[in-house]
mmCIF file of C-alpha atoms and ligand atoms in Angstrom:
data_model
loop_
_atom_site.group_PDB
_atom_site.id
_atom_site.type_symbol
_atom_site.label_atom_id
_atom_site.label_comp_id
_atom_site.label_asym_id
_atom_site.label_seq_id
_atom_site.Cartn_x
_atom_site.Cartn_y
_atom_site.Cartn_z
ATOM 1 C CA ILE A 1 53.016 22.129 33.211
ATOM 2 C CA ASP A 2 55.454 24.831 34.254
ATOM 3 C CA HIS A 3 53.521 28.013 35.011
ATOM 4 C CA GLU A 4 56.749 29.975 35.433
ATOM 5 C CA ASN A 5 57.919 28.990 31.969
ATOM 6 C CA GLY A 6 60.946 31.143 31.194
ATOM 7 C CA HIS A 7 61.653 29.345 27.915
ATOM 8 C CA GLY A 8 58.276 29.125 26.179
ATOM 9 C CA PRO A 9 57.484 30.914 22.901
ATOM 10 C CA LEU A 10 55.856 33.805 24.808
ATOM 11 C CA ALA A 11 58.392 33.968 27.660
ATOM 12 C CA GLY A 12 58.349 37.412 29.273
ATOM 13 C CA LYS A 13 55.521 38.682 27.055
ATOM 14 C CA ARG A 14 52.594 40.592 28.576
ATOM 15 C CA VAL A 15 49.359 39.358 27.054
ATOM 16 C CA VAL A 16 45.845 40.789 27.364
ATOM 17 C CA ILE A 17 42.933 38.614 26.187
ATOM 18 C CA THR A 18 39.204 39.398 25.994
ATOM 19 C CA ALA A 19 36.771 36.509 26.357
ATOM 20 C CA GLY A 20 33.144 35.569 26.711
ATOM 21 C CA PRO A 21 29.979 37.451 25.813
ATOM 22 C CA THR A 22 28.980 40.926 26.930
ATOM 23 C CA ARG A 23 25.638 41.739 28.546
ATOM 24 C CA GLU A 24 23.819 44.920 27.595
ATOM 25 C CA PRO A 25 21.075 45.822 30.090
ATOM 26 C CA ILE A 26 17.543 46.589 28.901
ATOM 27 C CA ASP A 27 16.023 47.053 32.361
ATOM 28 C CA PRO A 28 16.861 45.727 35.853
ATOM 29 C CA VAL A 29 15.900 42.146 34.897
ATOM 30 C CA ARG A 30 16.743 41.820 31.175
ATOM 31 C CA TYR A 31 19.708 42.080 28.858
ATOM 32 C CA ILE A 32 20.928 41.476 25.296
ATOM 33 C CA SER A 33 23.702 38.906 24.960
ATOM 34 C CA ASN A 34 24.819 35.936 22.830
ATOM 35 C CA HIS A 35 25.773 32.250 23.050
ATOM 36 C CA SER A 36 29.505 32.740 23.661
ATOM 37 C CA SER A 37 30.753 30.314 26.331
ATOM 38 C CA GLY A 38 34.200 31.895 26.743
ATOM 39 C CA LYS A 39 35.858 28.470 26.292
ATOM 40 C CA MET A 40 38.064 29.521 23.355
ATOM 41 C CA GLY A 41 39.304 32.656 25.134
ATOM 42 C CA TYR A 42 40.012 30.823 28.383
ATOM 43 C CA ALA A 43 41.884 28.142 26.402
ATOM 44 C CA VAL A 44 43.988 30.859 24.709
ATOM 45 C CA ALA A 45 44.702 32.409 28.136
ATOM 46 C CA ALA A 46 45.868 29.061 29.548
ATOM 47 C CA ALA A 47 47.965 28.339 26.437
ATOM 48 C CA ALA A 48 49.616 31.781 26.614
ATOM 49 C CA ARG A 49 50.373 31.181 30.303
ATOM 50 C CA ASP A 50 51.883 27.790 29.452
ATOM 51 C CA ALA A 51 53.984 29.521 26.763
ATOM 52 C CA GLY A 52 55.547 31.710 29.467
ATOM 53 C CA ALA A 53 53.429 34.872 29.191
ATOM 54 C CA THR A 54 51.973 37.046 31.946
ATOM 55 C CA VAL A 55 48.259 36.956 31.154
ATOM 56 C CA VAL A 56 45.419 39.343 31.995
ATOM 57 C CA LEU A 57 41.996 38.043 30.940
ATOM 58 C CA ILE A 58 39.197 40.592 30.503
ATOM 59 C CA SER A 59 36.177 38.335 30.858
ATOM 60 C CA GLY A 60 32.477 38.738 30.242
ATOM 61 C CA PRO A 61 30.096 36.575 32.299
ATOM 62 C CA VAL A 62 31.007 32.880 31.830
ATOM 63 C CA ASN A 63 30.863 29.670 33.872
ATOM 64 C CA ILE A 64 34.520 28.681 33.674
ATOM 65 C CA PRO A 65 36.978 28.474 36.576
ATOM 66 C CA VAL A 66 39.730 31.096 36.638
ATOM 67 C CA PRO A 67 42.826 29.526 35.037
ATOM 68 C CA VAL A 68 45.648 29.143 37.579
ATOM 69 C CA GLY A 69 48.217 31.901 37.208
ATOM 70 C CA VAL A 70 45.971 34.107 35.049
ATOM 71 C CA GLU A 71 44.651 37.442 36.327
ATOM 72 C CA VAL A 72 40.945 37.758 35.496
ATOM 73 C CA ARG A 73 39.078 41.071 35.410
ATOM 74 C CA ASN A 74 35.340 40.558 35.123
ATOM 75 C CA VAL A 75 33.206 42.897 33.025
ATOM 76 C CA LEU A 76 29.591 42.948 31.848
ATOM 77 C CA THR A 77 29.049 45.444 29.034
ATOM 78 C CA ALA A 78 30.991 46.265 25.852
ATOM 79 C CA GLU A 79 31.804 49.659 27.333
ATOM 80 C CA ASP A 80 33.251 47.976 30.463
ATOM 81 C CA MET A 81 35.263 45.665 28.215
ATOM 82 C CA LEU A 82 36.854 48.567 26.329
ATOM 83 C CA ARG A 83 37.596 50.472 29.547
ATOM 84 C CA GLU A 84 39.225 47.495 31.312
ATOM 85 C CA SER A 85 41.128 46.479 28.179
ATOM 86 C CA ALA A 86 42.557 50.000 27.835
ATOM 87 C CA VAL A 87 43.609 49.963 31.506
ATOM 88 C CA ALA A 88 45.345 46.605 31.025
ATOM 89 C CA VAL A 89 47.075 47.706 27.793
ATOM 90 C CA ASP A 90 48.164 50.999 29.428
ATOM 91 C CA ALA A 91 49.911 48.922 32.109
ATOM 92 C CA GLY A 92 52.058 47.271 29.387
ATOM 93 C CA CYS A 93 51.055 44.824 26.693
ATOM 94 C CA ASP A 94 52.992 43.030 23.928
ATOM 95 C CA LEU A 95 50.102 40.966 22.570
ATOM 96 C CA PHE A 96 46.347 41.639 22.562
ATOM 97 C CA VAL A 97 43.999 38.798 21.610
ATOM 98 C CA ALA A 98 40.291 39.589 21.274
ATOM 99 C CA THR A 99 38.223 36.405 21.501
ATOM 100 C CA ALA A 100 35.185 38.055 23.115
ATOM 101 C CA ALA A 101 31.784 37.994 21.434
ATOM 102 C CA VAL A 102 30.998 41.643 22.047
ATOM 103 C CA ALA A 103 27.421 42.848 21.533
ATOM 104 C CA ASP A 104 27.576 45.201 18.546
ATOM 105 C CA TYR A 105 24.624 47.242 19.871
ATOM 106 C CA ARG A 106 23.250 48.152 23.296
ATOM 107 C CA PRO A 107 19.869 49.581 24.296
ATOM 108 C CA GLU A 108 19.999 53.367 24.023
ATOM 109 C CA THR A 109 18.852 53.598 27.645
ATOM 110 C CA CYS A 110 18.470 51.116 30.468
ATOM 111 C CA ALA A 111 15.005 51.500 32.003
ATOM 112 C CA GLY A 112 15.111 52.218 35.726
ATOM 113 C CA ASP A 113 12.133 49.956 36.384
ATOM 114 C CA LYS A 114 11.150 46.643 34.824
ATOM 115 C CA ILE A 115 9.435 47.335 31.492
ATOM 116 C CA LYS A 116 5.748 46.247 31.630
ATOM 117 C CA LYS A 117 4.158 44.555 28.641
ATOM 118 C CA SER A 118 1.530 46.575 26.793
ATOM 119 C CA SER A 119 0.946 46.626 23.012
ATOM 120 C CA GLU A 120 1.355 43.598 20.673
ATOM 121 C CA GLN A 121 4.594 44.997 19.274
ATOM 122 C CA MET A 122 7.409 47.004 20.735
ATOM 123 C CA SER A 123 10.664 48.453 19.434
ATOM 124 C CA LEU A 124 13.822 48.913 21.407
ATOM 125 C CA PRO A 125 16.195 51.638 20.182
ATOM 126 C CA LEU A 126 19.781 50.340 20.008
ATOM 127 C CA VAL A 127 23.041 52.240 19.593
ATOM 128 C CA ARG A 128 26.444 50.981 18.378
ATOM 129 C CA ASN A 129 28.934 49.793 20.963
ATOM 130 C CA PRO A 130 32.619 50.734 20.885
ATOM 131 C CA ASP A 131 34.943 48.198 19.229
ATOM 132 C CA THR A 132 37.586 47.170 21.762
ATOM 133 C CA LEU A 133 39.823 45.374 19.277
ATOM 134 C CA ALA A 134 39.799 48.156 16.660
ATOM 135 C CA THR A 135 40.413 50.766 19.372
ATOM 136 C CA ILE A 136 43.434 48.908 20.773
ATOM 137 C CA ALA A 137 44.818 48.171 17.261
ATOM 138 C CA ALA A 138 44.543 51.874 16.313
ATOM 139 C CA ARG A 139 46.716 53.042 19.227
ATOM 140 C CA GLU A 140 50.063 54.558 18.389
ATOM 141 C CA ASP A 141 51.643 52.125 20.889
ATOM 142 C CA ALA A 142 49.491 49.218 19.691
ATOM 143 C CA PRO A 143 50.563 45.751 20.789
ATOM 144 C CA PHE A 144 50.590 42.828 18.308
ATOM 145 C CA THR A 145 46.824 42.478 17.842
ATOM 146 C CA VAL A 146 44.926 39.291 17.018
ATOM 147 C CA GLY A 147 41.185 39.201 16.383
ATOM 148 C CA PHE A 148 38.629 36.468 15.984
ATOM 149 C CA ALA A 149 35.899 36.415 13.360
ATOM 150 C CA ALA A 150 32.860 34.220 13.865
ATOM 151 C CA GLU A 151 31.063 33.952 10.543
ATOM 152 C CA THR A 152 28.260 31.881 9.064
ATOM 153 C CA SER A 153 29.129 32.438 5.378
ATOM 154 C CA ASP A 154 31.969 33.759 3.152
ATOM 155 C CA VAL A 155 34.360 33.099 6.043
ATOM 156 C CA ALA A 156 37.659 33.865 4.254
ATOM 157 C CA ARG A 157 36.348 37.032 2.639
ATOM 158 C CA TYR A 158 34.877 38.509 5.848
ATOM 159 C CA ALA A 159 37.903 37.479 7.904
ATOM 160 C CA THR A 160 40.480 39.057 5.592
ATOM 161 C CA GLU A 161 38.286 42.151 5.365
ATOM 162 C CA LYS A 162 38.406 42.409 9.219
ATOM 163 C CA LEU A 163 42.189 41.890 9.161
ATOM 164 C CA GLN A 164 42.561 44.947 6.924
ATOM 165 C CA ARG A 165 39.808 47.165 8.336
ATOM 166 C CA LYS A 166 40.888 46.727 11.968
ATOM 167 C CA LYS A 167 44.632 46.804 11.083
ATOM 168 C CA LEU A 168 45.258 43.433 12.760
ATOM 169 C CA LYS A 169 48.361 41.263 12.627
ATOM 170 C CA MET A 170 46.220 38.103 12.522
ATOM 171 C CA VAL A 171 42.603 37.073 12.434
ATOM 172 C CA VAL A 172 41.283 33.686 13.539
ATOM 173 C CA ALA A 173 38.217 32.824 11.508
ATOM 174 C CA ASN A 174 35.679 30.203 12.372
ATOM 175 C CA ASP A 175 32.519 29.105 10.644
ATOM 176 C CA VAL A 176 30.003 29.003 13.495
ATOM 177 C CA SER A 177 27.470 27.282 11.250
ATOM 178 C CA THR A 178 29.599 24.078 11.292
ATOM 179 C CA PRO A 179 27.682 21.570 13.499
ATOM 180 C CA GLY A 180 29.445 20.817 16.801
ATOM 181 C CA MET A 181 32.039 23.585 16.363
ATOM 182 C CA GLY A 182 32.482 27.071 17.765
ATOM 183 C CA PHE A 183 29.896 28.638 20.091
ATOM 184 C CA ASN A 184 29.450 26.667 23.316
ATOM 185 C CA SER A 185 31.286 23.624 21.943
ATOM 186 C CA ASP A 186 34.483 22.055 23.362
ATOM 187 C CA ASN A 187 35.840 21.750 19.821
ATOM 188 C CA ASN A 188 36.624 24.134 17.036
ATOM 189 C CA VAL A 189 38.021 24.350 13.529
ATOM 190 C CA VAL A 190 39.577 27.639 12.448
ATOM 191 C CA THR A 191 41.641 29.265 9.734
ATOM 192 C CA VAL A 192 44.202 31.856 10.801
ATOM 193 C CA PHE A 193 44.854 34.650 8.305
ATOM 194 C CA TRP A 194 47.707 37.156 8.367
ATOM 195 C CA PRO A 195 48.613 39.701 5.678
ATOM 196 C CA ASP A 196 50.702 37.258 3.598
ATOM 197 C CA GLY A 197 49.591 33.816 4.640
ATOM 198 C CA GLN A 198 47.092 31.517 6.279
ATOM 199 C CA GLU A 199 46.929 28.244 8.219
ATOM 200 C CA ALA A 200 44.032 25.906 8.948
ATOM 201 C CA ILE A 201 43.905 24.440 12.481
ATOM 202 C CA GLY A 202 41.659 21.579 13.560
ATOM 203 C CA PRO A 203 39.071 20.244 13.930
ATOM 204 C CA ASP A 204 40.427 19.706 17.432
ATOM 205 C CA SER A 205 39.746 20.562 21.073
ATOM 206 C CA LYS A 206 39.811 24.267 21.907
ATOM 207 C CA GLN A 207 42.885 23.539 24.081
ATOM 208 C CA GLN A 208 44.786 22.070 21.109
ATOM 209 C CA ILE A 209 43.653 24.878 18.788
ATOM 210 C CA ALA A 210 44.777 27.442 21.387
ATOM 211 C CA ALA A 211 48.192 25.779 21.772
ATOM 212 C CA ARG A 212 48.853 25.857 18.004
ATOM 213 C CA LEU A 213 47.540 29.427 17.760
ATOM 214 C CA VAL A 214 49.869 30.581 20.547
ATOM 215 C CA ALA A 215 52.837 28.860 18.840
ATOM 216 C CA LEU A 216 51.933 30.563 15.550
ATOM 217 C CA ILE A 217 51.611 33.956 17.268
ATOM 218 C CA GLY A 218 55.008 33.346 18.906
ATOM 219 C CA GLU A 219 56.637 32.856 15.498
ATOM 220 C CA HIS A 220 55.047 36.037 14.118
ATOM 221 C CA LEU A 221 55.824 38.144 17.207
ATOM 222 C CA ASP A 222 59.502 37.337 16.797
ATOM 223 C CA ARG A 223 59.287 38.153 13.102
ATOM 224 C CA ALA A 224 57.686 41.535 13.957
ATOM 225 C CA ALA A 225 60.521 42.238 16.417
ATOM 226 C CA ASP A 226 63.323 41.433 13.920
HETATM 227 N N1 CTP B 301 35.262 43.050 18.732
HETATM 228 C C1 CTP B 301 35.523 43.929 19.771
HETATM 229 N N2 CTP B 301 34.579 44.866 20.117
HETATM 230 C C2 CTP B 301 33.407 44.946 19.464
HETATM 231 C C3 CTP B 301 33.134 44.050 18.388
HETATM 232 C C4 CTP B 301 34.088 43.099 18.059
HETATM 233 O O1 CTP B 301 36.594 43.869 20.383
HETATM 234 N N3 CTP B 301 32.521 45.867 19.817
HETATM 235 C C5 CTP B 301 36.285 42.072 18.341
HETATM 236 C C6 CTP B 301 35.906 40.634 18.635
HETATM 237 O O2 CTP B 301 36.356 40.262 19.921
HETATM 238 C C7 CTP B 301 36.634 39.872 17.535
HETATM 239 C C8 CTP B 301 36.653 40.852 16.382
HETATM 240 O O3 CTP B 301 36.432 42.149 16.947
HETATM 241 O O4 CTP B 301 37.970 39.617 17.884
HETATM 242 C C9 CTP B 301 35.651 40.596 15.319
HETATM 243 O O5 CTP B 301 34.355 40.537 15.875
HETATM 244 P P1 CTP B 301 33.142 40.343 14.920
HETATM 245 O O6 CTP B 301 31.868 40.444 15.692
HETATM 246 O O7 CTP B 301 33.385 39.125 14.080
HETATM 247 O O8 CTP B 301 33.319 41.606 13.952
HETATM 248 P P2 CTP B 301 32.566 42.970 13.827
HETATM 249 O O9 CTP B 301 33.606 43.978 13.491
HETATM 250 O O10 CTP B 301 31.723 43.250 15.009
HETATM 251 O O11 CTP B 301 31.695 42.756 12.537
HETATM 252 P P3 CTP B 301 30.301 41.940 12.318
HETATM 253 O O12 CTP B 301 29.772 41.511 13.664
HETATM 254 O O13 CTP B 301 29.431 42.924 11.613
HETATM 255 O O14 CTP B 301 30.676 40.759 11.441
HETATM 256 CA CA1 CA B 302 30.156 41.821 15.858
#
């Protein structure tokens, strides 16, 4: 594979991708997170690189080697993810792809010391996290923005609703309740929605899904530039 691909569908494009889960600290030894493995995002980063793009990957904590030729910036919390994404987009970005499974809420405060157990029940106040994808898409100089939508029901309805609400160019929907697909799996099956069309991809490996997704984005990027 030619990592200096001057002829690929994303040749010369600057791409920023978020991937993996975020971790929201509760106290020095505990956090809120989710089952995201980061595999889909890392596959999209490698596919964008193979398509000729310069790729910056804003990554939550995952156990995946850094893809050759991709610049990785590691983050932990949703707030870190927004900050690092904004820095990367400020530096120049044609395409922003948000694959990260960002925690929607974080503990209102992080306890300085380990919380000791006491009563039979406890409540933990949570506050909303910033939405990296919506924030980037709302910029006046917004790049071509692509979001993911992991759903367990009414996939098409929720996905198209996210497309409109977040003002995205495309949303990649997957039904995470499908056995063997999505979270933590090596395989996936998705439907890509854009304002006037859709395409089903897979079931296939996340690498193959990412390659087709990048090709599809390439076609639409050119259309947007015409
Ligand atoms: N996203 C983000 N920052 C957040 C939440 C989500 O950048 N704080 C991005 C995800 O990376 C994904 C898209 O937004 O590309 C959709 O995420 P999802 O969790 O499906 O949507 P939400 O808007 O958070 O809605 P909900 O969880 O209620 O379905
Ligand atoms: Ca969410």
